[in-house]
mmCIF file of C-alpha atoms and ligand atoms in Angstrom:
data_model
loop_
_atom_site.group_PDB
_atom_site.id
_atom_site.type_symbol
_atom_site.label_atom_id
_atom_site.label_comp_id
_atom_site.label_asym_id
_atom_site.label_seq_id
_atom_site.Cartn_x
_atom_site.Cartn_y
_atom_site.Cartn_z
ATOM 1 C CA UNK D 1 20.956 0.439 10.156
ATOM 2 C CA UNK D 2 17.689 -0.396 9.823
ATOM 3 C CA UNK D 3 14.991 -0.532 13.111
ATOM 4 C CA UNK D 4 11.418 -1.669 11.613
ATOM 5 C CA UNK D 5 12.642 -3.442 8.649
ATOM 6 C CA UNK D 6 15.085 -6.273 7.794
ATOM 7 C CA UNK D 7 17.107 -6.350 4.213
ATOM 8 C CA UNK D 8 19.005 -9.338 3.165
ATOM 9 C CA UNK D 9 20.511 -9.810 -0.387
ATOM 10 C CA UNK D 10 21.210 -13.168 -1.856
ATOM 11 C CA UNK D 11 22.813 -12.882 -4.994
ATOM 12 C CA UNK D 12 20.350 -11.093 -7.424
ATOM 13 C CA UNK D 13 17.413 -11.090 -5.170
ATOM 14 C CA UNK D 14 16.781 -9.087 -2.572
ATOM 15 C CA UNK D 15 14.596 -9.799 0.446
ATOM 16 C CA UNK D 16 12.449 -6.543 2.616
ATOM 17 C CA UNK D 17 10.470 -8.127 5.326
ATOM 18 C CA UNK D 18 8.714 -5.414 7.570
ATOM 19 C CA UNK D 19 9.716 -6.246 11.279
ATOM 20 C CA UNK D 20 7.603 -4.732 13.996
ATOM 21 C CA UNK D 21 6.711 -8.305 15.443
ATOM 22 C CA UNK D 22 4.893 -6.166 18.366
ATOM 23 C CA UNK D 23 2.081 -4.341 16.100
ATOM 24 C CA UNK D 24 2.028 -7.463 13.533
ATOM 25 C CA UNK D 25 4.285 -5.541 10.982
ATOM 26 C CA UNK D 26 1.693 -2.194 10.818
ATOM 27 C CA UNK D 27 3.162 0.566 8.919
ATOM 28 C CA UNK D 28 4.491 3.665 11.197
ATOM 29 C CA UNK D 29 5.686 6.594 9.660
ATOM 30 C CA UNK D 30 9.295 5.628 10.822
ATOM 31 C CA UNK D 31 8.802 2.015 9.045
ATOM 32 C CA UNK D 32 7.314 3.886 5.840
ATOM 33 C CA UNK D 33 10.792 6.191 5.697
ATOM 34 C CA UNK D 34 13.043 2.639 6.351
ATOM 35 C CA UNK D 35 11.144 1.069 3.360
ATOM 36 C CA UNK D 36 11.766 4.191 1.227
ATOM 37 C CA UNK D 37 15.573 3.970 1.809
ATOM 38 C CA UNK D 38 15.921 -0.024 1.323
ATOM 39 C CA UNK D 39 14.211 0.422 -2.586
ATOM 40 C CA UNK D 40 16.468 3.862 -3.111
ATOM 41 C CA UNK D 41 19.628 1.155 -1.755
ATOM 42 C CA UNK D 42 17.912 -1.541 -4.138
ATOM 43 C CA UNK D 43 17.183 0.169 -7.102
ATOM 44 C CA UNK D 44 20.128 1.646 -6.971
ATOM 45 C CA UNK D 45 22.035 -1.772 -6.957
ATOM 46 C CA UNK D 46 22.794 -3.083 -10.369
ATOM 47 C CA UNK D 47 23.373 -6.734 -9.407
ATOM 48 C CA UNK D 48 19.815 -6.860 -7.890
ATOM 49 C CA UNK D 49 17.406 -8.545 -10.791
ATOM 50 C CA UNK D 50 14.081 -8.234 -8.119
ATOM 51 C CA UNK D 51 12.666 -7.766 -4.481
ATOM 52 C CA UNK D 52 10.587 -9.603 -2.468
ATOM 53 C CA UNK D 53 8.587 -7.723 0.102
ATOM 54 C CA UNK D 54 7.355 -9.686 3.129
ATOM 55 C CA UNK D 55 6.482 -9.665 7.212
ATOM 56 C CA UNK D 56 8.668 -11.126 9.478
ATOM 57 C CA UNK D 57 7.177 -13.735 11.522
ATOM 58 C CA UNK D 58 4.673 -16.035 10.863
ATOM 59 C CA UNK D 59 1.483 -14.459 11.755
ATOM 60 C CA UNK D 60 1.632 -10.963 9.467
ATOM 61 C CA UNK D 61 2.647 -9.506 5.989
ATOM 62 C CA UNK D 62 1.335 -6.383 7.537
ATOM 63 C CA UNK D 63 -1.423 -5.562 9.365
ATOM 64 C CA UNK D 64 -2.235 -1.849 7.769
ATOM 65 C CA UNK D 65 -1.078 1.504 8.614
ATOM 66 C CA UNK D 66 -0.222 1.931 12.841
ATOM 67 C CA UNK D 67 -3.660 1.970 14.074
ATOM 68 C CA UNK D 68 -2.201 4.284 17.158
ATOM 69 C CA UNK D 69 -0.460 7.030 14.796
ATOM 70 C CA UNK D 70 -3.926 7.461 13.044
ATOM 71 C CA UNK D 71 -5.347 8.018 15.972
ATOM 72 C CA UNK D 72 -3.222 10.701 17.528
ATOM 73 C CA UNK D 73 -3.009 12.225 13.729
ATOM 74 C CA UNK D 74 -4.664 16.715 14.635
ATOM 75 C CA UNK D 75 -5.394 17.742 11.442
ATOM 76 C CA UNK D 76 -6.727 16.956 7.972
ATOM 77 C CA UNK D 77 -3.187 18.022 6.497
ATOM 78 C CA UNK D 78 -1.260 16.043 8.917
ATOM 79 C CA UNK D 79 -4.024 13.134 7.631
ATOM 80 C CA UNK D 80 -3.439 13.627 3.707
ATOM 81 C CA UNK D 81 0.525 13.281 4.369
ATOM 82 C CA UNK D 82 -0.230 10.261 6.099
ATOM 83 C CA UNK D 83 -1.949 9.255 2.928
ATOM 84 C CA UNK D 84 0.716 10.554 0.519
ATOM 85 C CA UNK D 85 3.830 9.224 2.453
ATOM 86 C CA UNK D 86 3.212 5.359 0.671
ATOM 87 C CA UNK D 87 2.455 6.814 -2.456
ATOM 88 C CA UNK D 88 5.903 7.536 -2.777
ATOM 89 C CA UNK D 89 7.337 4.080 -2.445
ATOM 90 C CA UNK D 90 4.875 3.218 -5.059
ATOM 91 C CA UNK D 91 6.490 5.539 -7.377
ATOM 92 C CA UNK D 92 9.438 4.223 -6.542
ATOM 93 C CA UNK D 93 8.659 0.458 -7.135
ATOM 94 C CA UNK D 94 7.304 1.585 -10.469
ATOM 95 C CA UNK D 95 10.400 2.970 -11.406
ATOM 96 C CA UNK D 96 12.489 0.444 -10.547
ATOM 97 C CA UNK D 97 13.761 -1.395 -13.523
ATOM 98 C CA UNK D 98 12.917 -4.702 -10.919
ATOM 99 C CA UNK D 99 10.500 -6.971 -10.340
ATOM 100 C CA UNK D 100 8.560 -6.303 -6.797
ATOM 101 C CA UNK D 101 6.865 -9.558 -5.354
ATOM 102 C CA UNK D 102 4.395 -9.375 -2.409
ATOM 103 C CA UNK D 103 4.816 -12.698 -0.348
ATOM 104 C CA UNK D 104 1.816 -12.480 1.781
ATOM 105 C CA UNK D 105 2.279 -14.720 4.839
ATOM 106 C CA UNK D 106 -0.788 -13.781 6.509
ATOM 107 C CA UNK D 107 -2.480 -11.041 7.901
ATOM 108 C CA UNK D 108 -2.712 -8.361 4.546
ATOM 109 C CA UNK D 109 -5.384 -5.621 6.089
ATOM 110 C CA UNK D 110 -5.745 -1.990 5.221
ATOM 111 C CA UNK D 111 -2.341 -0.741 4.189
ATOM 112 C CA UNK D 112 -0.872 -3.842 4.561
ATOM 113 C CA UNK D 113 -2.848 -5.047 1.181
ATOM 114 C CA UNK D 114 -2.041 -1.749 -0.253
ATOM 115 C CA UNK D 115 1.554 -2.149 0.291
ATOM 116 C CA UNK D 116 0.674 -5.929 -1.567
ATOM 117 C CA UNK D 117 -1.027 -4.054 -4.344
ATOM 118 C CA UNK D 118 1.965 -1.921 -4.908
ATOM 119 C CA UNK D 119 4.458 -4.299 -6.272
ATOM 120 C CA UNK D 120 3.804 -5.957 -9.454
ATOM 121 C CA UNK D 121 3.521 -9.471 -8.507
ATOM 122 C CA UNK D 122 1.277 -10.883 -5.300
ATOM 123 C CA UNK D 123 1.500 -14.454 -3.982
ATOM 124 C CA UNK D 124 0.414 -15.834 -1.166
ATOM 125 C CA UNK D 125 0.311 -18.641 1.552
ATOM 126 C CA UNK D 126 -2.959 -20.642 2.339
ATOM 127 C CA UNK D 127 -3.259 -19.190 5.838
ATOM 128 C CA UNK D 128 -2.869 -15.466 4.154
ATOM 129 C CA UNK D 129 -5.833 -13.269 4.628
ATOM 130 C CA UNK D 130 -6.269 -10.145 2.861
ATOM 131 C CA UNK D 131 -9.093 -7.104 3.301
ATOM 132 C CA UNK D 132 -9.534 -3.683 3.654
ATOM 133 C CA UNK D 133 -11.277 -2.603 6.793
ATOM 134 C CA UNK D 134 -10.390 1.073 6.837
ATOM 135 C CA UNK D 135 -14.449 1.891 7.449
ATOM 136 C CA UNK D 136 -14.296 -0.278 10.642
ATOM 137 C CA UNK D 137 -12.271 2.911 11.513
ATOM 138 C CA UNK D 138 -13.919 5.761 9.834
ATOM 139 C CA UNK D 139 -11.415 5.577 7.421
ATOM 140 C CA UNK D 140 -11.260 4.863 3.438
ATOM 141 C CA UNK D 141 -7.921 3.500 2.338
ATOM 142 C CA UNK D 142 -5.505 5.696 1.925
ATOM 143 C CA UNK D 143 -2.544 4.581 0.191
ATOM 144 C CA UNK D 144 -4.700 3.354 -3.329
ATOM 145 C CA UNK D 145 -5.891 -0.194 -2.086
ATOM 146 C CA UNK D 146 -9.779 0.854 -3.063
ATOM 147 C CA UNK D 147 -8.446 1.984 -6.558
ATOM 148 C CA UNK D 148 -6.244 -0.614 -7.342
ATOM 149 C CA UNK D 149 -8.683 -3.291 -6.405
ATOM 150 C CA UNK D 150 -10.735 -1.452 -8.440
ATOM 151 C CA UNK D 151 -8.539 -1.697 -11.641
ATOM 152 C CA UNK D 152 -8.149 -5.868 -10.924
ATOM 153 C CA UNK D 153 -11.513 -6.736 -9.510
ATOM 154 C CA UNK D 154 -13.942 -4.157 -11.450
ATOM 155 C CA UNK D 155 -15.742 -1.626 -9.241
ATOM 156 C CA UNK D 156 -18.769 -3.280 -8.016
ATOM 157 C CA UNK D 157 -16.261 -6.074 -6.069
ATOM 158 C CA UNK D 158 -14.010 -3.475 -5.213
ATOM 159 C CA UNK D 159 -17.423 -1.454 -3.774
ATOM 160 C CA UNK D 160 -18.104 -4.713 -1.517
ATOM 161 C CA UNK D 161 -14.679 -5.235 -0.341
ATOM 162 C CA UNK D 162 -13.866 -1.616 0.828
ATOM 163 C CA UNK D 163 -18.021 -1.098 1.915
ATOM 164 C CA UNK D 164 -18.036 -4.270 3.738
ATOM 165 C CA UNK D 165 -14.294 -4.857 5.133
ATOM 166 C CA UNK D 166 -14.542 -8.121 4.393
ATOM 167 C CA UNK D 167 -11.558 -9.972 5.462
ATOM 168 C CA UNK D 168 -11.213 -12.834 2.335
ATOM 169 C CA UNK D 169 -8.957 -16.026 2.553
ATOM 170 C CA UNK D 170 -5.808 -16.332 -0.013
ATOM 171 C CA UNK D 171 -7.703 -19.096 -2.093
ATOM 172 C CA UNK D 172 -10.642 -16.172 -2.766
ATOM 173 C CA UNK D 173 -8.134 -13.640 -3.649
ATOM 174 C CA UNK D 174 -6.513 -16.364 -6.116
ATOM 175 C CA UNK D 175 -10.247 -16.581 -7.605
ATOM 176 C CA UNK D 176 -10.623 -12.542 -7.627
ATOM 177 C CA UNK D 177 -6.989 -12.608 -9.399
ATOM 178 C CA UNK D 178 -5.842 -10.152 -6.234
ATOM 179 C CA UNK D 179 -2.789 -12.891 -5.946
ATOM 180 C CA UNK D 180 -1.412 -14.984 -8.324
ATOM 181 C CA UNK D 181 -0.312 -18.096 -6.810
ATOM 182 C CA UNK D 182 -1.209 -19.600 -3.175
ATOM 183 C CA UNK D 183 1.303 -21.738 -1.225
ATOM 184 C CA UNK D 184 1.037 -24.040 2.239
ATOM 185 C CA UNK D 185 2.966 -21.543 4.359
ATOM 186 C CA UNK D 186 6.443 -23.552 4.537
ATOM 187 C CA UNK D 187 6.640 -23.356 0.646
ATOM 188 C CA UNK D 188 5.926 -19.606 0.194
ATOM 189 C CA UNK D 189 9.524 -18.058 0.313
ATOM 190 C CA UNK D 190 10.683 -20.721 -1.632
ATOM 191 C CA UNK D 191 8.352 -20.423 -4.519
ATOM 192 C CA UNK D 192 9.022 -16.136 -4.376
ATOM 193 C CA UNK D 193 12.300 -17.317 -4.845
ATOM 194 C CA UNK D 194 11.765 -19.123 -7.845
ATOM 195 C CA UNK D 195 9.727 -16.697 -9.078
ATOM 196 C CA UNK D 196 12.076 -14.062 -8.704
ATOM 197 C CA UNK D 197 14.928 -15.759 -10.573
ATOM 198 C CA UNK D 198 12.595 -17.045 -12.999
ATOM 199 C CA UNK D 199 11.980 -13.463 -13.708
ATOM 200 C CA UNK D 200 15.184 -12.050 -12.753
ATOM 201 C CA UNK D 201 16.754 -14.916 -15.823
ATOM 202 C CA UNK D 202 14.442 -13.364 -18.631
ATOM 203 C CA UNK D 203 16.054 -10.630 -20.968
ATOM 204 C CA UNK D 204 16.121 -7.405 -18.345
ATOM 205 C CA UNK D 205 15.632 -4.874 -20.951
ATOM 206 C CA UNK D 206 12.320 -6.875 -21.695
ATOM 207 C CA UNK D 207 11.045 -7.159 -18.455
ATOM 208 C CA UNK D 208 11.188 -3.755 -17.605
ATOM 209 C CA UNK D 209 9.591 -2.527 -20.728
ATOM 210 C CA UNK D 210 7.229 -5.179 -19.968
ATOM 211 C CA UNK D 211 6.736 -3.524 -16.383
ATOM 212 C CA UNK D 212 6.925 0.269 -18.127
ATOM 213 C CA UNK D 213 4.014 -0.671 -20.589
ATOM 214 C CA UNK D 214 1.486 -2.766 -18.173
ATOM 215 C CA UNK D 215 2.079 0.002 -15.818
ATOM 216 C CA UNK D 216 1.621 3.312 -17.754
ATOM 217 C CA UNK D 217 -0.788 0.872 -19.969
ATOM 218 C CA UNK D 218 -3.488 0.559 -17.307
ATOM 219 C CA UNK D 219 -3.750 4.373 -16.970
ATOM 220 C CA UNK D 220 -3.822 5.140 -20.848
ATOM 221 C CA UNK D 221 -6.945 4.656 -23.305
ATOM 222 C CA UNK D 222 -5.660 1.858 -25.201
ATOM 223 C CA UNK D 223 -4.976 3.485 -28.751
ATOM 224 C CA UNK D 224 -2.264 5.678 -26.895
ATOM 225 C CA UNK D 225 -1.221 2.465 -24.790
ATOM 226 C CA UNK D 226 -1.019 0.901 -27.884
ATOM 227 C CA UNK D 227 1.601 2.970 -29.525
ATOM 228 C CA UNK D 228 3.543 3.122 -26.399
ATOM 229 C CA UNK D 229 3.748 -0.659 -27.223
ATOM 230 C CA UNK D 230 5.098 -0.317 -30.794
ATOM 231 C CA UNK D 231 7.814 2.413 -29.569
ATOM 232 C CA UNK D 232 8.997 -0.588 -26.810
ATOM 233 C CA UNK D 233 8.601 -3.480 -29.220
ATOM 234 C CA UNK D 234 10.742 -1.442 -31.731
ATOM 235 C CA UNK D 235 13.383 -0.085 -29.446
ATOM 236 C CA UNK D 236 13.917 -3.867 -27.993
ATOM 237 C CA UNK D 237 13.900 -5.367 -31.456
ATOM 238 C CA UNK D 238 17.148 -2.875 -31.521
ATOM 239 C CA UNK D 239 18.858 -4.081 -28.696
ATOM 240 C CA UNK D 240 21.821 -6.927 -28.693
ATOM 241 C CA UNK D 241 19.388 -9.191 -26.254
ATOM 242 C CA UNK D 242 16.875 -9.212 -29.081
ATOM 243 C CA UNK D 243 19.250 -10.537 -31.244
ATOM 244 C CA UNK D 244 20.974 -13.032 -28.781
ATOM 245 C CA UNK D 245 17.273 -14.409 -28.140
ATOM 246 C CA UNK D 246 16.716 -14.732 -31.418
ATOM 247 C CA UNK D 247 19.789 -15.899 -32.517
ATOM 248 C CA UNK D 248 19.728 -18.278 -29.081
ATOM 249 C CA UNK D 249 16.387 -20.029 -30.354
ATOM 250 C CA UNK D 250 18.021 -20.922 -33.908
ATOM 251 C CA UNK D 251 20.594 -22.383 -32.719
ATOM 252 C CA UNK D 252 18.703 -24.367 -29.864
ATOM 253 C CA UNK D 253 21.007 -22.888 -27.441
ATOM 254 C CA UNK D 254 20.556 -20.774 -24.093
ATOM 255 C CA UNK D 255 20.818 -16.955 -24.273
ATOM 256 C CA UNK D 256 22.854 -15.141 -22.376
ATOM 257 C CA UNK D 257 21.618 -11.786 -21.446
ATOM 258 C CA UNK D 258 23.663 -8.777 -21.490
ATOM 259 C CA UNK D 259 21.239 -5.856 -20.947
ATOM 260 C CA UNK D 260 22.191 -4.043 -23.824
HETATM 261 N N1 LIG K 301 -1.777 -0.779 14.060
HETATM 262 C C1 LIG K 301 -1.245 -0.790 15.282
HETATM 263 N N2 LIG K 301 -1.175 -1.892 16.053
HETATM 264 C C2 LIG K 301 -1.700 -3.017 15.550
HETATM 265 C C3 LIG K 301 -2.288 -3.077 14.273
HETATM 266 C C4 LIG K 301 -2.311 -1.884 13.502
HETATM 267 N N3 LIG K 301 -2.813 -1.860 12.270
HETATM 268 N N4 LIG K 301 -2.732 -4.344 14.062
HETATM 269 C C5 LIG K 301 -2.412 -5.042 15.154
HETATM 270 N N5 LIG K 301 -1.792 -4.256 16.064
HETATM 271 C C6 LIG K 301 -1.290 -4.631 17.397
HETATM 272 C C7 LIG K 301 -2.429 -4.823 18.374
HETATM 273 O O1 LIG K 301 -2.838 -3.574 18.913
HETATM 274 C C8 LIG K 301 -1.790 -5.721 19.399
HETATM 275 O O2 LIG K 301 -0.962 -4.943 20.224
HETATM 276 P P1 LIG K 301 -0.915 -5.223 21.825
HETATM 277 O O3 LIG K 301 -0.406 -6.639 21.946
HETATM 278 O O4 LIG K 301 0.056 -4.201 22.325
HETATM 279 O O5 LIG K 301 -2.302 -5.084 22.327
HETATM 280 C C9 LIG K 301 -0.870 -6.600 18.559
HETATM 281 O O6 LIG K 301 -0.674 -5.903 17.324
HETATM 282 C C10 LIG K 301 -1.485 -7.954 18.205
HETATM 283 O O7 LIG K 301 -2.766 -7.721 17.622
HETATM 284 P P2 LIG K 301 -4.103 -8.422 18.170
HETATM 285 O O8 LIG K 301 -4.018 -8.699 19.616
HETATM 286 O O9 LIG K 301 -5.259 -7.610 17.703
HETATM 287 O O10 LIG K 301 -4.001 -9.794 17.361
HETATM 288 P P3 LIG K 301 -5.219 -10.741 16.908
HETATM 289 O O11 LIG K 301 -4.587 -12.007 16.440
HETATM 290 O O12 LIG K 301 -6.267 -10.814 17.955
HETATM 291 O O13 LIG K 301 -5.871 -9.976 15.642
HETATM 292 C C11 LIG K 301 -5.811 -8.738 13.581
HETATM 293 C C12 LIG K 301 -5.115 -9.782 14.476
HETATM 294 C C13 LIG K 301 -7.149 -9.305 13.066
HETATM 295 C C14 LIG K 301 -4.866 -8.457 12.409
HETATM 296 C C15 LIG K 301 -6.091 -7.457 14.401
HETATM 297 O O14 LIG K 301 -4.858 -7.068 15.055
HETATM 298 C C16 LIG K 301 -6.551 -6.291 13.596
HETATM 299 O O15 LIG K 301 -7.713 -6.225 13.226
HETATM 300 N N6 LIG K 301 -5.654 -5.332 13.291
HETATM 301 C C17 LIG K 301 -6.010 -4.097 12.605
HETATM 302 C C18 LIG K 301 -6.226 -4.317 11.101
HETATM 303 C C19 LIG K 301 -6.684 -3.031 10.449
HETATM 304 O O16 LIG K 301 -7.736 -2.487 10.752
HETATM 305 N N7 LIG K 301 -5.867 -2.513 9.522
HETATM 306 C C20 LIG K 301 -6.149 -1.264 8.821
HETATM 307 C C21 LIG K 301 -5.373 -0.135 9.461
HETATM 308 S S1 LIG K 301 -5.852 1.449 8.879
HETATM 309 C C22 LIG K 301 -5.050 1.648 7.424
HETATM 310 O O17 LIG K 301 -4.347 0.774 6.953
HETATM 311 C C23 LIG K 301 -5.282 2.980 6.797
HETATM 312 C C24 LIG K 301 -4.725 3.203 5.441
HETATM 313 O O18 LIG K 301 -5.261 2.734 4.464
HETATM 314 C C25 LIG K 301 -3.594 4.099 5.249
#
């Protein structure tokens, strides 16, 4: 069904690894639509608890947006929807009541990091290396890596990374807080595993307001964010997985979740 992209489920977890072993995984518009369909399919799946996003191979996550379809792009227009048509699979990873992990298992340039920078979670193998070197091609990048590096990194590191293009190795990005774990490269699916069931095991309705506040959160001055917090805390304090945690802890017992 699907050309540029590869979907497996196992159990609860669901695996997207871009496939285009020819252009090291970069992003065509075709790929772009594919990876828009698998999350509608995903989010849409109730037994799914989270996603993985990854490259296929070993030598690329994804190497940024198809060098090739920039280049034959005629007009500014045509350019901007180049630059919108990623935004809307990050809309649609922050909707998703999911958790999104980047496993980056090597090359994470230009979109490719932005596409990393999209879903909530990034970790990464030791032979990863991440960078955005859009002005190598005239280019800023387009699909919100400079501005969400920004938001993790502060703007004067974000300023070097983008003004440079500065490719940086997985250990520097643990440093800069870009990923949050690193991984010898034969361990890194396995450990994005357990991270995703780890996840995927804690109370759902909490984890997605978790996701919900951190995400509207970092766009909101923080008395408003604030009372966005109080509305989730209270709503979850009313839900029957607050009170089976609870309960659960009392009686030195395991909760069992029921999403409700
Ligand atoms: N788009 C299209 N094709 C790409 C590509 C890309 N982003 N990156 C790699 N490829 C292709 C190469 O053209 C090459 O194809 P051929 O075999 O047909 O010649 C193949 O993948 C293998 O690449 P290399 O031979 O270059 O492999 P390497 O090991 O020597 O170098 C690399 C690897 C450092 C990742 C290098 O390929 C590279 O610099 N790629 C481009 C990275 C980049 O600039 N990304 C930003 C893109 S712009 C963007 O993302 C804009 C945006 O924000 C929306």
């Amino acid at each position: 069904m699907y050309e540029n992209i590869l979907l497996e489920r196992e159990d609860s977890l669901a695996i997207l690894s871009v496939n285009r072993p020819k252009a090291l995984n970069a992003l065509n518009a075709a790929t772009i639509r594919e990876i828009g369909q698998a999350i509608d399919e995903i989010a849409a799946d109730s037994a799914i608890r989270a996603l993985i996003i990854t490259g296929a191979g070993e030598k690329a996550f994804v190497a940024g947006a198809d060098i090739s379809e920039i280049n034959h792009i005629t007009s500014s227009m045509q350019g901007m929807q180049t630059s919108q048509s990623l935004h809307g699979v990050f809309d649609q990873i922050a909707a998703m009541n999911k958790v999104t992990i980047a496993a980056i298992n090597g090359y994470a340039l230009g979109g490719g990091l932005e596409l990393a920078l999209g879903c909530d979670i990034r970790v990464a193998s030791t032979n990863a290396q991440l960078g955005l070197p859009e002005v190598n091609l005239g280019l800023i990048p387009g699909w919100g890596g400079a501005l969400r590096l920004q938001r993790i990194v502060g703007t004067s590191m974000a300023k070097y990374l983008v003004m440079t293009g500065e490719r940086i190795s997985a250990d520097e990005a643990l440093r800069l807080g870009i990923v949050q774990k690193v991984y010898p490269a034969e361990e890194l699916m396995a450990e994005a595993r357990k991270l995703a069931l780890t996840i995927g095991n804690n109370a759902p309705l909490a984890t997605a307001a978790a996701k919900r506040l951190l995400n509207a959160g970092s766009e909101m001055p923080l008395r408003d964010a604030i009372q966005l917090e109080q509305a989730l805390f209270g709503h979850l304090t009313a839900t029957e997985d607050c009170k089976e945690g609870t309960t659960a802890f009392l009686e030195r017992r395991k909760p069992e979740w029921q999403g409700k």
